[in-house]
Amino acid sequence: MLAILDRLFSRSARPAPATGRLTPEQAAAIAARAAAGTGTATTGTAVPTRTDTGLVWDVCEVAYRSGWRVFVDDATGAPGPLGRWGLR
């Protein structure tokens, strides 16, 4: 029983992190260029997400009153549409 619980909660049982062509820093820089017109062109946090079509980077920046989110395609390096969110 303890061996089963250990496998469930150990790091070795978790799937390996998604890696791709872009680094997190490169994906964040692409997203920051896409979000430059929002007035908050700082670098966001990039998290890799595996989808049916491949790997995309979910880059978002949390800021008071003006956050943004961009998905960057790992294969092409093209940013998706800019999404704005936050407290208004």
PDB file of N, CA and C in Angstrom:
ATOM      1  N   MET A   1       0.814  -1.186   0.000  1.00  0.00           N
ATOM      2  CA  MET A   1       0.000   0.000   0.000  1.00  0.00           C
ATOM      3  C   MET A   1       0.860   1.253   0.000  1.00  0.00           C
ATOM      4  N   LEU A   2       1.907   1.271   0.786  1.00  0.00           N
ATOM      5  CA  LEU A   2       2.796   2.424   0.828  1.00  0.00           C
ATOM      6  C   LEU A   2       3.529   2.620  -0.492  1.00  0.00           C
ATOM      7  N   ALA A   3       3.869   1.537  -1.158  1.00  0.00           N
ATOM      8  CA  ALA A   3       4.544   1.645  -2.451  1.00  0.00           C
ATOM      9  C   ALA A   3       3.632   2.288  -3.496  1.00  0.00           C
ATOM     10  N   ILE A   4       2.360   1.962  -3.465  1.00  0.00           N
ATOM     11  CA  ILE A   4       1.403   2.557  -4.402  1.00  0.00           C
ATOM     12  C   ILE A   4       1.250   4.049  -4.129  1.00  0.00           C
ATOM     13  N   LEU A   5       1.115   4.410  -2.860  1.00  0.00           N
ATOM     14  CA  LEU A   5       1.005   5.821  -2.505  1.00  0.00           C
ATOM     15  C   LEU A   5       2.271   6.586  -2.853  1.00  0.00           C
ATOM     16  N   ASP A   6       3.419   5.948  -2.677  1.00  0.00           N
ATOM     17  CA  ASP A   6       4.683   6.602  -3.026  1.00  0.00           C
ATOM     18  C   ASP A   6       4.758   6.881  -4.521  1.00  0.00           C
ATOM     19  N   ARG A   7       4.307   5.956  -5.332  1.00  0.00           N
ATOM     20  CA  ARG A   7       4.299   6.180  -6.791  1.00  0.00           C
ATOM     21  C   ARG A   7       3.343   7.285  -7.197  1.00  0.00           C
ATOM     22  N   LEU A   8       2.204   7.364  -6.518  1.00  0.00           N
ATOM     23  CA  LEU A   8       1.231   8.394  -6.848  1.00  0.00           C
ATOM     24  C   LEU A   8       1.756   9.791  -6.567  1.00  0.00           C
ATOM     25  N   PHE A   9       2.516   9.930  -5.521  1.00  0.00           N
ATOM     26  CA  PHE A   9       2.952  11.249  -5.099  1.00  0.00           C
ATOM     27  C   PHE A   9       4.422  11.552  -5.379  1.00  0.00           C
ATOM     28  N   SER A  10       5.141  10.638  -5.971  1.00  0.00           N
ATOM     29  CA  SER A  10       6.557  10.889  -6.231  1.00  0.00           C
ATOM     30  C   SER A  10       6.738  11.628  -7.551  1.00  0.00           C
ATOM     31  N   ARG A  11       7.866  12.271  -7.672  1.00  0.00           N
ATOM     32  CA  ARG A  11       8.163  13.020  -8.891  1.00  0.00           C
ATOM     33  C   ARG A  11       8.393  12.096 -10.091  1.00  0.00           C
ATOM     34  N   SER A  12       8.847  10.884  -9.847  1.00  0.00           N
ATOM     35  CA  SER A  12       9.136   9.980 -10.955  1.00  0.00           C
ATOM     36  C   SER A  12       7.863   9.522 -11.663  1.00  0.00           C
ATOM     37  N   ALA A  13       6.727   9.592 -10.996  1.00  0.00           N
ATOM     38  CA  ALA A  13       5.478   9.167 -11.612  1.00  0.00           C
ATOM     39  C   ALA A  13       4.860  10.271 -12.458  1.00  0.00           C
ATOM     40  N   ARG A  14       5.289  11.505 -12.269  1.00  0.00           N
ATOM     41  CA  ARG A  14       4.739  12.615 -13.041  1.00  0.00           C
ATOM     42  C   ARG A  14       5.292  12.603 -14.461  1.00  0.00           C
ATOM     43  N   PRO A  15       4.507  13.059 -15.431  1.00  0.00           N
ATOM     44  CA  PRO A  15       5.023  13.121 -16.792  1.00  0.00           C
ATOM     45  C   PRO A  15       6.133  14.163 -16.900  1.00  0.00           C
ATOM     46  N   ALA A  16       7.030  13.918 -17.813  1.00  0.00           N
ATOM     47  CA  ALA A  16       8.140  14.840 -18.025  1.00  0.00           C
ATOM     48  C   ALA A  16       7.606  16.173 -18.542  1.00  0.00           C
ATOM     49  N   PRO A  17       8.238  17.281 -18.188  1.00  0.00           N
ATOM     50  CA  PRO A  17       7.767  18.575 -18.679  1.00  0.00           C
ATOM     51  C   PRO A  17       7.905  18.668 -20.194  1.00  0.00           C
ATOM     52  N   ALA A  18       6.981  19.379 -20.798  1.00  0.00           N
ATOM     53  CA  ALA A  18       6.987  19.523 -22.251  1.00  0.00           C
ATOM     54  C   ALA A  18       8.147  20.418 -22.660  1.00  0.00           C
ATOM     55  N   THR A  19       8.926  19.963 -23.599  1.00  0.00           N
ATOM     56  CA  THR A  19      10.016  20.780 -24.131  1.00  0.00           C
ATOM     57  C   THR A  19       9.778  20.962 -25.613  1.00  0.00           C
ATOM     58  N   GLY A  20      10.243  22.049 -26.127  1.00  0.00           N
ATOM     59  CA  GLY A  20      10.011  22.340 -27.533  1.00  0.00           C
ATOM     60  C   GLY A  20      11.171  23.090 -28.144  1.00  0.00           C
ATOM     61  N   ARG A  21      10.884  23.710 -29.266  1.00  0.00           N
ATOM     62  CA  ARG A  21      11.884  24.446 -30.011  1.00  0.00           C
ATOM     63  C   ARG A  21      12.257  25.741 -29.305  1.00  0.00           C
ATOM     64  N   LEU A  22      11.272  26.405 -28.711  1.00  0.00           N
ATOM     65  CA  LEU A  22      11.494  27.674 -28.033  1.00  0.00           C
ATOM     66  C   LEU A  22      11.821  27.465 -26.555  1.00  0.00           C
ATOM     67  N   THR A  23      12.583  28.372 -26.010  1.00  0.00           N
ATOM     68  CA  THR A  23      12.806  28.374 -24.575  1.00  0.00           C
ATOM     69  C   THR A  23      11.716  29.233 -23.931  1.00  0.00           C
ATOM     70  N   PRO A  24      11.507  29.117 -22.629  1.00  0.00           N
ATOM     71  CA  PRO A  24      10.507  29.973 -21.987  1.00  0.00           C
ATOM     72  C   PRO A  24      10.798  31.470 -22.170  1.00  0.00           C
ATOM     73  N   GLU A  25      12.075  31.831 -22.167  1.00  0.00           N
ATOM     74  CA  GLU A  25      12.441  33.232 -22.346  1.00  0.00           C
ATOM     75  C   GLU A  25      12.105  33.728 -23.749  1.00  0.00           C
ATOM     76  N   GLN A  26      12.349  32.898 -24.764  1.00  0.00           N
ATOM     77  CA  GLN A  26      12.020  33.278 -26.141  1.00  0.00           C
ATOM     78  C   GLN A  26      10.518  33.426 -26.324  1.00  0.00           C
ATOM     79  N   ALA A  27       9.741  32.488 -25.777  1.00  0.00           N
ATOM     80  CA  ALA A  27       8.286  32.564 -25.884  1.00  0.00           C
ATOM     81  C   ALA A  27       7.752  33.803 -25.176  1.00  0.00           C
ATOM     82  N   ALA A  28       8.317  34.130 -24.012  1.00  0.00           N
ATOM     83  CA  ALA A  28       7.886  35.320 -23.284  1.00  0.00           C
ATOM     84  C   ALA A  28       8.232  36.590 -24.049  1.00  0.00           C
ATOM     85  N   ALA A  29       9.378  36.615 -24.728  1.00  0.00           N
ATOM     86  CA  ALA A  29       9.768  37.793 -25.518  1.00  0.00           C
ATOM     87  C   ALA A  29       8.842  37.975 -26.715  1.00  0.00           C
ATOM     88  N   ILE A  30       8.458  36.901 -27.375  1.00  0.00           N
ATOM     89  CA  ILE A  30       7.528  36.976 -28.517  1.00  0.00           C
ATOM     90  C   ILE A  30       6.177  37.499 -28.035  1.00  0.00           C
ATOM     91  N   ALA A  31       5.716  36.991 -26.906  1.00  0.00           N
ATOM     92  CA  ALA A  31       4.425  37.436 -26.367  1.00  0.00           C
ATOM     93  C   ALA A  31       4.482  38.889 -25.925  1.00  0.00           C
ATOM     94  N   ALA A  32       5.608  39.333 -25.362  1.00  0.00           N
ATOM     95  CA  ALA A  32       5.734  40.724 -24.929  1.00  0.00           C
ATOM     96  C   ALA A  32       5.703  41.665 -26.120  1.00  0.00           C
ATOM     97  N   ARG A  33       6.299  41.270 -27.248  1.00  0.00           N
ATOM     98  CA  ARG A  33       6.227  42.086 -28.473  1.00  0.00           C
ATOM     99  C   ARG A  33       4.794  42.158 -28.977  1.00  0.00           C
ATOM    100  N   ALA A  34       4.055  41.051 -28.865  1.00  0.00           N
ATOM    101  CA  ALA A  34       2.655  41.052 -29.304  1.00  0.00           C
ATOM    102  C   ALA A  34       1.786  41.914 -28.393  1.00  0.00           C
ATOM    103  N   ALA A  35       2.159  42.016 -27.116  1.00  0.00           N
ATOM    104  CA  ALA A  35       1.382  42.788 -26.156  1.00  0.00           C
ATOM    105  C   ALA A  35       1.898  44.212 -25.986  1.00  0.00           C
ATOM    106  N   ALA A  36       2.820  44.643 -26.824  1.00  0.00           N
ATOM    107  CA  ALA A  36       3.442  45.961 -26.661  1.00  0.00           C
ATOM    108  C   ALA A  36       2.430  47.100 -26.749  1.00  0.00           C
ATOM    109  N   GLY A  37       1.350  46.949 -27.478  1.00  0.00           N
ATOM    110  CA  GLY A  37       0.368  48.005 -27.619  1.00  0.00           C
ATOM    111  C   GLY A  37      -0.564  48.158 -26.434  1.00  0.00           C
ATOM    112  N   THR A  38      -0.467  47.307 -25.442  1.00  0.00           N
ATOM    113  CA  THR A  38      -1.377  47.369 -24.302  1.00  0.00           C
ATOM    114  C   THR A  38      -0.922  48.350 -23.238  1.00  0.00           C
ATOM    115  N   GLY A  39       0.290  48.837 -23.343  1.00  0.00           N
ATOM    116  CA  GLY A  39       0.810  49.722 -22.320  1.00  0.00           C
ATOM    117  C   GLY A  39       1.545  48.988 -21.223  1.00  0.00           C
ATOM    118  N   THR A  40       1.466  47.670 -21.206  1.00  0.00           N
ATOM    119  CA  THR A  40       2.200  46.860 -20.232  1.00  0.00           C
ATOM    120  C   THR A  40       3.055  45.867 -20.993  1.00  0.00           C
ATOM    121  N   ALA A  41       4.133  46.326 -21.549  1.00  0.00           N
ATOM    122  CA  ALA A  41       4.986  45.487 -22.389  1.00  0.00           C
ATOM    123  C   ALA A  41       6.087  44.805 -21.594  1.00  0.00           C
ATOM    124  N   THR A  42       5.809  44.457 -20.358  1.00  0.00           N
ATOM    125  CA  THR A  42       6.790  43.718 -19.581  1.00  0.00           C
ATOM    126  C   THR A  42       6.708  42.242 -19.954  1.00  0.00           C
ATOM    127  N   THR A  43       7.685  41.499 -19.533  1.00  0.00           N
ATOM    128  CA  THR A  43       7.742  40.087 -19.878  1.00  0.00           C
ATOM    129  C   THR A  43       6.815  39.286 -18.986  1.00  0.00           C
ATOM    130  N   GLY A  44       6.042  38.394 -19.582  1.00  0.00           N
ATOM    131  CA  GLY A  44       5.143  37.538 -18.828  1.00  0.00           C
ATOM    132  C   GLY A  44       5.797  36.222 -18.473  1.00  0.00           C
ATOM    133  N   THR A  45       5.046  35.364 -17.832  1.00  0.00           N
ATOM    134  CA  THR A  45       5.502  34.041 -17.441  1.00  0.00           C
ATOM    135  C   THR A  45       5.044  33.035 -18.476  1.00  0.00           C
ATOM    136  N   ALA A  46       5.966  32.229 -18.998  1.00  0.00           N
ATOM    137  CA  ALA A  46       5.664  31.258 -20.051  1.00  0.00           C
ATOM    138  C   ALA A  46       5.566  29.850 -19.465  1.00  0.00           C
ATOM    139  N   VAL A  47       4.463  29.175 -19.791  1.00  0.00           N
ATOM    140  CA  VAL A  47       4.229  27.804 -19.332  1.00  0.00           C
ATOM    141  C   VAL A  47       3.909  26.948 -20.551  1.00  0.00           C
ATOM    142  N   PRO A  48       4.654  25.846 -20.780  1.00  0.00           N
ATOM    143  CA  PRO A  48       4.354  24.997 -21.931  1.00  0.00           C
ATOM    144  C   PRO A  48       3.088  24.179 -21.705  1.00  0.00           C
ATOM    145  N   THR A  49       2.287  24.068 -22.763  1.00  0.00           N
ATOM    146  CA  THR A  49       1.051  23.306 -22.707  1.00  0.00           C
ATOM    147  C   THR A  49       0.972  22.427 -23.948  1.00  0.00           C
ATOM    148  N   ARG A  50       0.789  21.136 -23.746  1.00  0.00           N
ATOM    149  CA  ARG A  50       0.674  20.213 -24.876  1.00  0.00           C
ATOM    150  C   ARG A  50      -0.783  20.142 -25.298  1.00  0.00           C
ATOM    151  N   THR A  51      -1.047  20.342 -26.614  1.00  0.00           N
ATOM    152  CA  THR A  51      -2.394  20.262 -27.165  1.00  0.00           C
ATOM    153  C   THR A  51      -2.430  19.175 -28.233  1.00  0.00           C
ATOM    154  N   ASP A  52      -3.601  18.997 -28.860  1.00  0.00           N
ATOM    155  CA  ASP A  52      -3.731  18.008 -29.929  1.00  0.00           C
ATOM    156  C   ASP A  52      -2.894  18.381 -31.149  1.00  0.00           C
ATOM    157  N   THR A  53      -2.695  19.667 -31.369  1.00  0.00           N
ATOM    158  CA  THR A  53      -1.949  20.126 -32.548  1.00  0.00           C
ATOM    159  C   THR A  53      -0.469  20.294 -32.284  1.00  0.00           C
ATOM    160  N   GLY A  54      -0.032  20.193 -31.056  1.00  0.00           N
ATOM    161  CA  GLY A  54       1.384  20.347 -30.735  1.00  0.00           C
ATOM    162  C   GLY A  54       1.577  21.084 -29.429  1.00  0.00           C
ATOM    163  N   LEU A  55       2.696  21.741 -29.314  1.00  0.00           N
ATOM    164  CA  LEU A  55       3.051  22.448 -28.097  1.00  0.00           C
ATOM    165  C   LEU A  55       2.794  23.939 -28.273  1.00  0.00           C
ATOM    166  N   VAL A  56       2.145  24.547 -27.308  1.00  0.00           N
ATOM    167  CA  VAL A  56       1.954  25.998 -27.287  1.00  0.00           C
ATOM    168  C   VAL A  56       2.436  26.515 -25.937  1.00  0.00           C
ATOM    169  N   TRP A  57       2.884  27.752 -25.932  1.00  0.00           N
ATOM    170  CA  TRP A  57       3.320  28.409 -24.715  1.00  0.00           C
ATOM    171  C   TRP A  57       2.221  29.352 -24.269  1.00  0.00           C
ATOM    172  N   ASP A  58       1.765  29.168 -23.052  1.00  0.00           N
ATOM    173  CA  ASP A  58       0.762  30.040 -22.454  1.00  0.00           C
ATOM    174  C   ASP A  58       1.525  31.112 -21.692  1.00  0.00           C
ATOM    175  N   VAL A  59       1.539  32.330 -22.241  1.00  0.00           N
ATOM    176  CA  VAL A  59       2.295  33.424 -21.640  1.00  0.00           C
ATOM    177  C   VAL A  59       1.299  34.450 -21.122  1.00  0.00           C
ATOM    178  N   CYS A  60       1.383  34.759 -19.848  1.00  0.00           N
ATOM    179  CA  CYS A  60       0.480  35.760 -19.292  1.00  0.00           C
ATOM    180  C   CYS A  60       1.232  36.644 -18.325  1.00  0.00           C
ATOM    181  N   GLU A  61       0.723  37.849 -18.193  1.00  0.00           N
ATOM    182  CA  GLU A  61       1.263  38.772 -17.221  1.00  0.00           C
ATOM    183  C   GLU A  61       0.125  39.246 -16.351  1.00  0.00           C
ATOM    184  N   VAL A  62       0.302  39.130 -15.066  1.00  0.00           N
ATOM    185  CA  VAL A  62      -0.716  39.562 -14.127  1.00  0.00           C
ATOM    186  C   VAL A  62      -0.316  40.944 -13.637  1.00  0.00           C
ATOM    187  N   ALA A  63      -1.184  41.889 -13.864  1.00  0.00           N
ATOM    188  CA  ALA A  63      -0.944  43.252 -13.398  1.00  0.00           C
ATOM    189  C   ALA A  63      -2.252  43.827 -12.893  1.00  0.00           C
ATOM    190  N   TYR A  64      -2.159  44.691 -11.936  1.00  0.00           N
ATOM    191  CA  TYR A  64      -3.362  45.306 -11.397  1.00  0.00           C
ATOM    192  C   TYR A  64      -4.022  46.155 -12.473  1.00  0.00           C
ATOM    193  N   ARG A  65      -5.250  45.856 -12.785  1.00  0.00           N
ATOM    194  CA  ARG A  65      -6.097  46.530 -13.762  1.00  0.00           C
ATOM    195  C   ARG A  65      -5.762  46.233 -15.218  1.00  0.00           C
ATOM    196  N   SER A  66      -4.651  45.628 -15.529  1.00  0.00           N
ATOM    197  CA  SER A  66      -4.350  45.409 -16.949  1.00  0.00           C
ATOM    198  C   SER A  66      -3.450  44.198 -17.150  1.00  0.00           C
ATOM    199  N   GLY A  67      -4.014  43.032 -17.167  1.00  0.00           N
ATOM    200  CA  GLY A  67      -3.256  41.835 -17.458  1.00  0.00           C
ATOM    201  C   GLY A  67      -3.476  41.411 -18.899  1.00  0.00           C
ATOM    202  N   TRP A  68      -2.580  40.617 -19.431  1.00  0.00           N
ATOM    203  CA  TRP A  68      -2.743  40.115 -20.791  1.00  0.00           C
ATOM    204  C   TRP A  68      -2.304  38.658 -20.850  1.00  0.00           C
ATOM    205  N   ARG A  69      -2.778  37.975 -21.901  1.00  0.00           N
ATOM    206  CA  ARG A  69      -2.448  36.575 -22.120  1.00  0.00           C
ATOM    207  C   ARG A  69      -2.310  36.328 -23.618  1.00  0.00           C
ATOM    208  N   VAL A  70      -1.243  35.640 -23.991  1.00  0.00           N
ATOM    209  CA  VAL A  70      -0.971  35.304 -25.387  1.00  0.00           C
ATOM    210  C   VAL A  70      -0.528  33.848 -25.435  1.00  0.00           C
ATOM    211  N   PHE A  71      -1.019  33.118 -26.416  1.00  0.00           N
ATOM    212  CA  PHE A  71      -0.545  31.766 -26.681  1.00  0.00           C
ATOM    213  C   PHE A  71       0.428  31.832 -27.854  1.00  0.00           C
ATOM    214  N   VAL A  72       1.627  31.268 -27.682  1.00  0.00           N
ATOM    215  CA  VAL A  72       2.655  31.272 -28.720  1.00  0.00           C
ATOM    216  C   VAL A  72       2.832  29.843 -29.204  1.00  0.00           C
ATOM    217  N   ASP A  73       2.708  29.646 -30.520  1.00  0.00           N
ATOM    218  CA  ASP A  73       2.884  28.328 -31.121  1.00  0.00           C
ATOM    219  C   ASP A  73       4.368  27.990 -31.135  1.00  0.00           C
ATOM    220  N   ASP A  74       4.737  26.836 -30.600  1.00  0.00           N
ATOM    221  CA  ASP A  74       6.141  26.454 -30.514  1.00  0.00           C
ATOM    222  C   ASP A  74       6.729  26.130 -31.881  1.00  0.00           C
ATOM    223  N   ALA A  75       5.954  25.547 -32.761  1.00  0.00           N
ATOM    224  CA  ALA A  75       6.477  25.132 -34.064  1.00  0.00           C
ATOM    225  C   ALA A  75       6.791  26.330 -34.965  1.00  0.00           C
ATOM    226  N   THR A  76       5.919  27.338 -34.947  1.00  0.00           N
ATOM    227  CA  THR A  76       6.104  28.480 -35.849  1.00  0.00           C
ATOM    228  C   THR A  76       6.641  29.717 -35.148  1.00  0.00           C
ATOM    229  N   GLY A  77       6.465  29.823 -33.853  1.00  0.00           N
ATOM    230  CA  GLY A  77       6.872  31.016 -33.126  1.00  0.00           C
ATOM    231  C   GLY A  77       5.907  32.169 -33.292  1.00  0.00           C
ATOM    232  N   ALA A  78       4.733  31.882 -33.847  1.00  0.00           N
ATOM    233  CA  ALA A  78       3.736  32.930 -34.086  1.00  0.00           C
ATOM    234  C   ALA A  78       2.847  33.108 -32.861  1.00  0.00           C
ATOM    235  N   PRO A  79       2.634  34.366 -32.445  1.00  0.00           N
ATOM    236  CA  PRO A  79       1.731  34.591 -31.322  1.00  0.00           C
ATOM    237  C   PRO A  79       0.279  34.516 -31.757  1.00  0.00           C
ATOM    238  N   GLY A  80      -0.568  34.062 -30.866  1.00  0.00           N
ATOM    239  CA  GLY A  80      -1.997  34.031 -31.133  1.00  0.00           C
ATOM    240  C   GLY A  80      -2.609  35.381 -30.794  1.00  0.00           C
ATOM    241  N   PRO A  81      -3.928  35.454 -30.775  1.00  0.00           N
ATOM    242  CA  PRO A  81      -4.572  36.715 -30.439  1.00  0.00           C
ATOM    243  C   PRO A  81      -4.304  37.103 -28.985  1.00  0.00           C
ATOM    244  N   LEU A  82      -4.233  38.391 -28.749  1.00  0.00           N
ATOM    245  CA  LEU A  82      -3.980  38.917 -27.424  1.00  0.00           C
ATOM    246  C   LEU A  82      -5.271  38.957 -26.631  1.00  0.00           C
ATOM    247  N   GLY A  83      -5.244  38.400 -25.450  1.00  0.00           N
ATOM    248  CA  GLY A  83      -6.389  38.441 -24.558  1.00  0.00           C
ATOM    249  C   GLY A  83      -6.083  39.358 -23.382  1.00  0.00           C
ATOM    250  N   ARG A  84      -6.994  40.250 -23.073  1.00  0.00           N
ATOM    251  CA  ARG A  84      -6.815  41.161 -21.940  1.00  0.00           C
ATOM    252  C   ARG A  84      -7.713  40.709 -20.803  1.00  0.00           C
ATOM    253  N   TRP A  85      -7.249  40.842 -19.593  1.00  0.00           N
ATOM    254  CA  TRP A  85      -8.032  40.474 -18.446  1.00  0.00           C
ATOM    255  C   TRP A  85      -7.484  41.195 -17.222  1.00  0.00           C
ATOM    256  N   GLY A  86      -8.241  41.199 -16.178  1.00  0.00           N
ATOM    257  CA  GLY A  86      -7.818  41.817 -14.942  1.00  0.00           C
ATOM    258  C   GLY A  86      -8.961  42.531 -14.265  1.00  0.00           C
ATOM    259  N   LEU A  87      -8.677  43.143 -13.152  1.00  0.00           N
ATOM    260  CA  LEU A  87      -9.673  43.905 -12.425  1.00  0.00           C
ATOM    261  C   LEU A  87      -9.786  45.284 -13.046  1.00  0.00           C
ATOM    262  N   ARG A  88     -10.990  45.707 -13.303  1.00  0.00           N
ATOM    263  CA  ARG A  88     -11.202  47.026 -13.903  1.00  0.00           C
ATOM    264  C   ARG A  88     -12.007  47.884 -12.985  1.00  0.00           C
TER     265      ARG A  88
END
